[in-house]
PDB file of C-alpha atoms in Angstrom:
ATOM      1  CA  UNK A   1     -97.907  16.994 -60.688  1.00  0.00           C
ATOM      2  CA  UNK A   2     -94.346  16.495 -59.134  1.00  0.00           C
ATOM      3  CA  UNK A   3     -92.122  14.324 -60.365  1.00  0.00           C
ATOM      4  CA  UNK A   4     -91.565  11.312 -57.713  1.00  0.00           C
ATOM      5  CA  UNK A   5     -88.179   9.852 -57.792  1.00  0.00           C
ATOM      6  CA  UNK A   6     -86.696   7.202 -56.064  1.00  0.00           C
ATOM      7  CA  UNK A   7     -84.768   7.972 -53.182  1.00  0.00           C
ATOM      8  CA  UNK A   8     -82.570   4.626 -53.016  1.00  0.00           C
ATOM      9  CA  UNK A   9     -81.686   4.531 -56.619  1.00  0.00           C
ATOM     10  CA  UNK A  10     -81.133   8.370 -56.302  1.00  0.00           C
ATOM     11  CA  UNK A  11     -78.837   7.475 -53.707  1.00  0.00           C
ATOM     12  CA  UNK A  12     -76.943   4.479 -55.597  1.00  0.00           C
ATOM     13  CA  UNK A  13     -77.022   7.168 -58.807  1.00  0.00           C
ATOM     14  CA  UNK A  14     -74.856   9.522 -56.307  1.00  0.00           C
ATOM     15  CA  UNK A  15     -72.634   6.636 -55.159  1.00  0.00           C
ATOM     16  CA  UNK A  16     -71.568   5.493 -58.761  1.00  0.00           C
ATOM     17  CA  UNK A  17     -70.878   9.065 -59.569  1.00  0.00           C
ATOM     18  CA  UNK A  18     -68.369   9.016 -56.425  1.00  0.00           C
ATOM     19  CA  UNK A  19     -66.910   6.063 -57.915  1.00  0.00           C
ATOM     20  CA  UNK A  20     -66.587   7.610 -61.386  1.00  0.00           C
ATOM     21  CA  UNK A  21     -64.571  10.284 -59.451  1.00  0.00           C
ATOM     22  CA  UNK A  22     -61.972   8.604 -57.444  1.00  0.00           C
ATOM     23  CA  UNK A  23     -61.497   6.178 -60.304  1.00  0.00           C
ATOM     24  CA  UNK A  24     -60.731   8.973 -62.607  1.00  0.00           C
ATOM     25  CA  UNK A  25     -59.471  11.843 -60.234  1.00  0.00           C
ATOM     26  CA  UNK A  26     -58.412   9.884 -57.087  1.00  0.00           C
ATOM     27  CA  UNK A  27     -60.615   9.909 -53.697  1.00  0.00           C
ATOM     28  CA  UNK A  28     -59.262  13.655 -52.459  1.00  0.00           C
ATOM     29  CA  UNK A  29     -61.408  15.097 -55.464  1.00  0.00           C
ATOM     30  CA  UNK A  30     -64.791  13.160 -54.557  1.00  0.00           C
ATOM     31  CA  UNK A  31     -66.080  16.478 -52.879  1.00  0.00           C
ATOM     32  CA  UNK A  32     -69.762  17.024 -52.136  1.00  0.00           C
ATOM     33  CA  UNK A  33     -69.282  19.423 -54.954  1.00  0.00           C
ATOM     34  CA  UNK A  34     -67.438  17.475 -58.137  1.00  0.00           C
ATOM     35  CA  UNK A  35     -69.824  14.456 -57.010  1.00  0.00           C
ATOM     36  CA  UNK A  36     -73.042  16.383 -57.554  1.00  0.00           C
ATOM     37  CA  UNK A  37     -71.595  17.692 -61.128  1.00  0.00           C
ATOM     38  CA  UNK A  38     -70.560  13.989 -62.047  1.00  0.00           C
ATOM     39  CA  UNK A  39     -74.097  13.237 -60.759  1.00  0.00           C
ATOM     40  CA  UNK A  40     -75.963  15.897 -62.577  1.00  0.00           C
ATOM     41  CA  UNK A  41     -77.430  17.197 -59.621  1.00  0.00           C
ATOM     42  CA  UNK A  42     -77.009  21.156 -58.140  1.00  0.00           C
ATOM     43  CA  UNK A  43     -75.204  20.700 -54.236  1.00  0.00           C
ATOM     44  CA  UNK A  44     -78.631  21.034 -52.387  1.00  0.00           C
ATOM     45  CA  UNK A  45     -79.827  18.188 -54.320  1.00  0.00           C
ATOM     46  CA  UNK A  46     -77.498  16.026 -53.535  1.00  0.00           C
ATOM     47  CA  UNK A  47     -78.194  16.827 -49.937  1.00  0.00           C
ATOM     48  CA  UNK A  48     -81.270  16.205 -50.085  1.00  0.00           C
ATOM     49  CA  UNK A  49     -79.928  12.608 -50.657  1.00  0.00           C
ATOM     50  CA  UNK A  50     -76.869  12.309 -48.191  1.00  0.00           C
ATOM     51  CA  UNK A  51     -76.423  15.268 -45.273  1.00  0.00           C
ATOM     52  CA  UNK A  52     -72.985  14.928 -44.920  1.00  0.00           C
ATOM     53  CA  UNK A  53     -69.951  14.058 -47.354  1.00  0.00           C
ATOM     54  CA  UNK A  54     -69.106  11.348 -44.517  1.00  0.00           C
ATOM     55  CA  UNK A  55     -72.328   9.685 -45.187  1.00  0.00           C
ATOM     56  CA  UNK A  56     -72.195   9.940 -49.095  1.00  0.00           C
ATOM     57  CA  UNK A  57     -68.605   7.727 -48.597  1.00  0.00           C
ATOM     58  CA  UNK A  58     -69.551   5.440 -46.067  1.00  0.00           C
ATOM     59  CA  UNK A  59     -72.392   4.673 -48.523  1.00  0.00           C
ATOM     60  CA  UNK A  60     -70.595   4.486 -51.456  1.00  0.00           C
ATOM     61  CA  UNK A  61     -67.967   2.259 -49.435  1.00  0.00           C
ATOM     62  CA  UNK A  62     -71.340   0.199 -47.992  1.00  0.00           C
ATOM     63  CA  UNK A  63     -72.579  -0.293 -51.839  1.00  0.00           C
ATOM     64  CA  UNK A  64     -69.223  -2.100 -52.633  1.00  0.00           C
ATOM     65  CA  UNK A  65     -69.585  -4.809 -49.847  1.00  0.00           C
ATOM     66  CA  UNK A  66     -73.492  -5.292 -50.203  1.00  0.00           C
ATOM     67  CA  UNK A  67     -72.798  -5.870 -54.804  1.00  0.00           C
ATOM     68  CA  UNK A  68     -70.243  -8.404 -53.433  1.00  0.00           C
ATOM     69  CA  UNK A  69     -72.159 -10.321 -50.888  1.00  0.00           C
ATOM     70  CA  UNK A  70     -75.671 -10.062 -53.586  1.00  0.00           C
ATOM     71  CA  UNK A  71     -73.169 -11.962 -56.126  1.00  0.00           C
ATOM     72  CA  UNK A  72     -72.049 -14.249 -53.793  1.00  0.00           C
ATOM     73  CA  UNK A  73     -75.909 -15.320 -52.224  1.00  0.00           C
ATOM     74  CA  UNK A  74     -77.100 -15.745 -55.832  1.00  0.00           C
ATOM     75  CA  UNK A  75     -74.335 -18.373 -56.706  1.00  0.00           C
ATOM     76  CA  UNK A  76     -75.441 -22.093 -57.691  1.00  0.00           C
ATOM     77  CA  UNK A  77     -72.694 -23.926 -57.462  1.00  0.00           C
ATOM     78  CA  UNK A  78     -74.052 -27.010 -56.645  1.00  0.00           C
ATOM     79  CA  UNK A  79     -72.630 -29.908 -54.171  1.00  0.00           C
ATOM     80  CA  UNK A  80     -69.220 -29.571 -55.408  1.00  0.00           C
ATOM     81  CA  UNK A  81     -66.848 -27.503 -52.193  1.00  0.00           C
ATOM     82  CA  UNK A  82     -63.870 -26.831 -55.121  1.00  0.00           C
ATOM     83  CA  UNK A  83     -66.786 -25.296 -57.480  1.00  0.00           C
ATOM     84  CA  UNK A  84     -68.194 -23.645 -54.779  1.00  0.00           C
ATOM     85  CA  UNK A  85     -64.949 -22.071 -53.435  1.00  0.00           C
ATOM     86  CA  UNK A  86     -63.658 -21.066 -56.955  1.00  0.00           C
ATOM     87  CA  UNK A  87     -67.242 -19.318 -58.008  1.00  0.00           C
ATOM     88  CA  UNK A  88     -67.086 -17.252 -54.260  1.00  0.00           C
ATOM     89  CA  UNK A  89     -63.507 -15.980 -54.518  1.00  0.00           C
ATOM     90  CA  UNK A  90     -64.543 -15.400 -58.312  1.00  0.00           C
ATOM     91  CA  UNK A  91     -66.617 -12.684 -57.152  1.00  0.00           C
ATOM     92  CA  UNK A  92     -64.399 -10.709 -54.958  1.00  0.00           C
ATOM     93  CA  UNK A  93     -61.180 -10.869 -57.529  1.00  0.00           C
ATOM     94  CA  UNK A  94     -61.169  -7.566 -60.060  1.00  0.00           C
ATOM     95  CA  UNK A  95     -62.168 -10.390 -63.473  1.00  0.00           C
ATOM     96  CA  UNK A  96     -64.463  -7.799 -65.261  1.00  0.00           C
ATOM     97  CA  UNK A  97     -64.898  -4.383 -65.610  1.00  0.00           C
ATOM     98  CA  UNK A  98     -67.690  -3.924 -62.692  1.00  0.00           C
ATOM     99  CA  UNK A  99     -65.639  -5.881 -59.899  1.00  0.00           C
ATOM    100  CA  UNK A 100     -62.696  -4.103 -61.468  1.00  0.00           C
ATOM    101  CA  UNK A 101     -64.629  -0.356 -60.421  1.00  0.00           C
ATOM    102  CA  UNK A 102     -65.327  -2.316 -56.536  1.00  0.00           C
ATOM    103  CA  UNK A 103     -61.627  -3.226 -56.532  1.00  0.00           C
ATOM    104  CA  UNK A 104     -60.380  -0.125 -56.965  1.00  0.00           C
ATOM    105  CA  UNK A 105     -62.845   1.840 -54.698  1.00  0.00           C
ATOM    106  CA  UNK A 106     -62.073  -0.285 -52.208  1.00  0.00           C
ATOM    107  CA  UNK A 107     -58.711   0.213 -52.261  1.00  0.00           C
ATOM    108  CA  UNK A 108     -59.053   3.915 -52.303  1.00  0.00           C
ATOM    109  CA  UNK A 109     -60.745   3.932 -49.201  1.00  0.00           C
ATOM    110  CA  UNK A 110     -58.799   1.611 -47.197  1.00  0.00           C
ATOM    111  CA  UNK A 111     -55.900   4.589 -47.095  1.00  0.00           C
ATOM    112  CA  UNK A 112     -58.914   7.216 -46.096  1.00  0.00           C
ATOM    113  CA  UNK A 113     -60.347   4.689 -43.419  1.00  0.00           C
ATOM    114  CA  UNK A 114     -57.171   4.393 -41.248  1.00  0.00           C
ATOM    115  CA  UNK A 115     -58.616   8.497 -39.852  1.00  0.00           C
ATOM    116  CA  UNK A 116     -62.058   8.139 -40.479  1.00  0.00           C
ATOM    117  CA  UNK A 117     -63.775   6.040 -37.865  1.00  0.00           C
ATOM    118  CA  UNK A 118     -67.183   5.098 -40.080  1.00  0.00           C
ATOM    119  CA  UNK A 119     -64.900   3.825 -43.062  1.00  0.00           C
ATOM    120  CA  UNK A 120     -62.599   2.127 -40.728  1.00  0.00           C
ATOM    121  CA  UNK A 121     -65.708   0.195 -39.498  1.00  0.00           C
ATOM    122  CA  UNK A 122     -66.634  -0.929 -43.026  1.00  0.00           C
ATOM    123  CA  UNK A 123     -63.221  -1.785 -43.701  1.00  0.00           C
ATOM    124  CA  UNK A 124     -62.963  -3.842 -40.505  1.00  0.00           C
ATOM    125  CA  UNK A 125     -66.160  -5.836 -41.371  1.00  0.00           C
ATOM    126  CA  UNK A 126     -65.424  -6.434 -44.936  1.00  0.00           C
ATOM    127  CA  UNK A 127     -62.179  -8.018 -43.494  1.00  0.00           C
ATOM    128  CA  UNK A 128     -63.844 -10.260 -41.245  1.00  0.00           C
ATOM    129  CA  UNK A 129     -66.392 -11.132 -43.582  1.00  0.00           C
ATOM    130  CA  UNK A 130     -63.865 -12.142 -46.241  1.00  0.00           C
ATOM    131  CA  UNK A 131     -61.794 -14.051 -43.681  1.00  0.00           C
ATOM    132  CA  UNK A 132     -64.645 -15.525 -42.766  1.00  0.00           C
ATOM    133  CA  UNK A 133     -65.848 -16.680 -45.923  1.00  0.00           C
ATOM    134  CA  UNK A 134     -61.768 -18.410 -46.293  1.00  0.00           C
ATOM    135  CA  UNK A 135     -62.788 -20.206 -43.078  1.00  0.00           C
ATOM    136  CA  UNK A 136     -65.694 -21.766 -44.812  1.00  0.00           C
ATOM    137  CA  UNK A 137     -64.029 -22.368 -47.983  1.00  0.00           C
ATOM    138  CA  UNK A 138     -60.941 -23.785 -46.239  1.00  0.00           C
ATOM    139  CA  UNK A 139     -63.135 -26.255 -43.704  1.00  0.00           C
ATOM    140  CA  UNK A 140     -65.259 -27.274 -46.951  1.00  0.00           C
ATOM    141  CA  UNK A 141     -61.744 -28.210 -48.579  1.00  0.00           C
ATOM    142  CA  UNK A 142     -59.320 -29.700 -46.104  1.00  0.00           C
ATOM    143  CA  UNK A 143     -60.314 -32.661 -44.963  1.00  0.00           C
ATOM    144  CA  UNK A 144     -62.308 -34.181 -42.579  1.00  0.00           C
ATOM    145  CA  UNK A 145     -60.546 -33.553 -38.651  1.00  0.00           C
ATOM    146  CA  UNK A 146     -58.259 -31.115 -39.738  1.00  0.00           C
ATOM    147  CA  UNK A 147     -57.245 -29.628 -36.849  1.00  0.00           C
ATOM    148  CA  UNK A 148     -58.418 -26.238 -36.188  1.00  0.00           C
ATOM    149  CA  UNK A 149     -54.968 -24.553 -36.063  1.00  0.00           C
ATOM    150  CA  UNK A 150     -54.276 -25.911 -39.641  1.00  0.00           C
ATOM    151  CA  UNK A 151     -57.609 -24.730 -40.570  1.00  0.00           C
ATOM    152  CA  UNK A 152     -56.849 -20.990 -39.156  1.00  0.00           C
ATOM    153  CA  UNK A 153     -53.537 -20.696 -40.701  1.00  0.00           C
ATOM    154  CA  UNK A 154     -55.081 -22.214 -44.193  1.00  0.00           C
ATOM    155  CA  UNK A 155     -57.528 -19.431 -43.963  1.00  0.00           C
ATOM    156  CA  UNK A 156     -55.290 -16.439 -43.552  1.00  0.00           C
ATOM    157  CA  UNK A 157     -53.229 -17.658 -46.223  1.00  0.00           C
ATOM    158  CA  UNK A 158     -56.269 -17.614 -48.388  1.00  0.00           C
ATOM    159  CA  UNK A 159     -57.478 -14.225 -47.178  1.00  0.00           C
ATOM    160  CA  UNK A 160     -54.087 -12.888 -48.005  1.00  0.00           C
ATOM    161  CA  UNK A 161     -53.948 -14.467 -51.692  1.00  0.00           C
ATOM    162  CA  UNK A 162     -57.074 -13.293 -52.162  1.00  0.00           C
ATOM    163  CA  UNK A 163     -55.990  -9.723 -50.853  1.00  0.00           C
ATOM    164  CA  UNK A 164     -53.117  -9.431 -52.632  1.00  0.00           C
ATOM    165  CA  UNK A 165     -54.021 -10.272 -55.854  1.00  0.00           C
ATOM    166  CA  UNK A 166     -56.664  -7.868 -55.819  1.00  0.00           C
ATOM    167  CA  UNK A 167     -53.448  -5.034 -54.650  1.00  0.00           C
ATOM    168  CA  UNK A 168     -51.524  -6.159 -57.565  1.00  0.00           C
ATOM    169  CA  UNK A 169     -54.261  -6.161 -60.195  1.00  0.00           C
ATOM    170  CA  UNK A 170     -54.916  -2.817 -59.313  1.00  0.00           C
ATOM    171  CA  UNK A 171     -51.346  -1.645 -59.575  1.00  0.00           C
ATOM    172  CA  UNK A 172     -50.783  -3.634 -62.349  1.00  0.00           C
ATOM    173  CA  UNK A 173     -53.468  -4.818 -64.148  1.00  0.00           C
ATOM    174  CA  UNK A 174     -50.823  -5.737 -67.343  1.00  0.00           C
ATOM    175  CA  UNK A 175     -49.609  -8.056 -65.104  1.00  0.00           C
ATOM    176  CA  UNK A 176     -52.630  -9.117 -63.455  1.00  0.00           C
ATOM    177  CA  UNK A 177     -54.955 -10.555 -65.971  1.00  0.00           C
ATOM    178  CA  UNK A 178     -58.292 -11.963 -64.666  1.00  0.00           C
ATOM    179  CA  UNK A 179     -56.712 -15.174 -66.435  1.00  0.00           C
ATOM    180  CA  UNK A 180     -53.292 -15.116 -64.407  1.00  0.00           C
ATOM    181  CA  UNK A 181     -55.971 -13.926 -61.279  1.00  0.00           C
ATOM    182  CA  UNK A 182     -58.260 -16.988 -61.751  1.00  0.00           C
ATOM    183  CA  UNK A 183     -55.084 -19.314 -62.589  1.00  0.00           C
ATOM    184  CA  UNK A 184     -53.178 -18.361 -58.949  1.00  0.00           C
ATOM    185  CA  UNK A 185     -56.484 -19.212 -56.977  1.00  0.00           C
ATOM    186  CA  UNK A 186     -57.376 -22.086 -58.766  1.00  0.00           C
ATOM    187  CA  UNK A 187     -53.382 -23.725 -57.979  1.00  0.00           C
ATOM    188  CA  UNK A 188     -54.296 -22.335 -54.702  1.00  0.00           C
ATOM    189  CA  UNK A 189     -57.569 -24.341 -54.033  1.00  0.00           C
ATOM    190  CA  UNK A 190     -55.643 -27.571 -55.726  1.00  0.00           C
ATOM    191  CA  UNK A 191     -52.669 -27.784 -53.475  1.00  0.00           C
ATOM    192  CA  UNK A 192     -55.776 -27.297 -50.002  1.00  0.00           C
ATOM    193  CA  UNK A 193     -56.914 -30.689 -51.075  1.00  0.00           C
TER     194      UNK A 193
END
């Protein structure tokens, strides 16, 4: 009888094992064939799973976003906005090992995406979905008939904290602790109020 696998965790099996590679030997080495060998699979295998090395990187770029927003939907943070908001941006900073592996994925293919048109459109919606989400977090915090320009500009700031701290932890993660990380957006969140 043949063996039936699963094609979707086959597929998110793949897309770890181009994580593995960039993180260890940088996103110019994640070809179709040192991602199969990290994967244990043989070349036709893995194309059996993805036709095309652009769609084995969009997905593995996809799979970062969609772990980030499954985090984010499952929080209970209850009533509290300044709970809430601290518990979301939680989830996107690099605090543990796993969101440590997104971070740095992520930031790999943000160079690649500025000449490759699929990545640039996952790039481009993760941006507006995390600016988004500092909209929400910022209108949830300021208060009540703040106007909307204050609002806007409270926002981007956010987005770029949030942005940049996730840079710096990645270049310096010494520096960067997910205690100094959590510190710099709680002060953050204190001074919207």
């Amino acid at each position: 009888m043949p063996k039936v696998v699963d094609a979707e965790r086959r597929r998110r099996e793949v897309a770890e094992a181009v994580w593995r590679v960039i993180r260890r030997d940088g996103l110019e080495h994640a070809s179709v064939r040192n991602v199969a060998r990290e994967a244990g699979l043989s070349m036709g295998s893995l194309r059996h799973y993805f036709a095309s090395q652009g769609e084995l990187m969009t997905f593995a770029l996809r799979m970062v976003i969609e772990r980030i927003e499954r985090r984010v939907a499952a929080l209970d943070a209850g009533p509290d906005p300044r709970r809430r908001a601290e518990l979301v941006l939680a989830e996107l900073l690099p605090l543990d090992a796993d969101r440590r592996a997104e971070n740095e994925v992520w930031l790999a293919f943000t160079a690649r995406a500025m000449v490759d048109p699929e990545l640039r459109a996952l790039r481009e919606e993760g941006h507006d979905t995390l600016l988004a989400g500092c909209r929400r977090i910022v209108r949830d915090l300021l208060p009540a008939g703040t106007p909307g320009e204050d609002v806007e500009v409270e926002a981007q700031r956010l987005h770029a904290l949030v942005d940049g701290l996730a840079v710096h932890a990645a270049m310096r993660p010494d520096l960067h602790t997910p205690e100094r990380l959590a510190a710099l957006v709680s002060r953050h969140l204190d001074r919207l109020r």
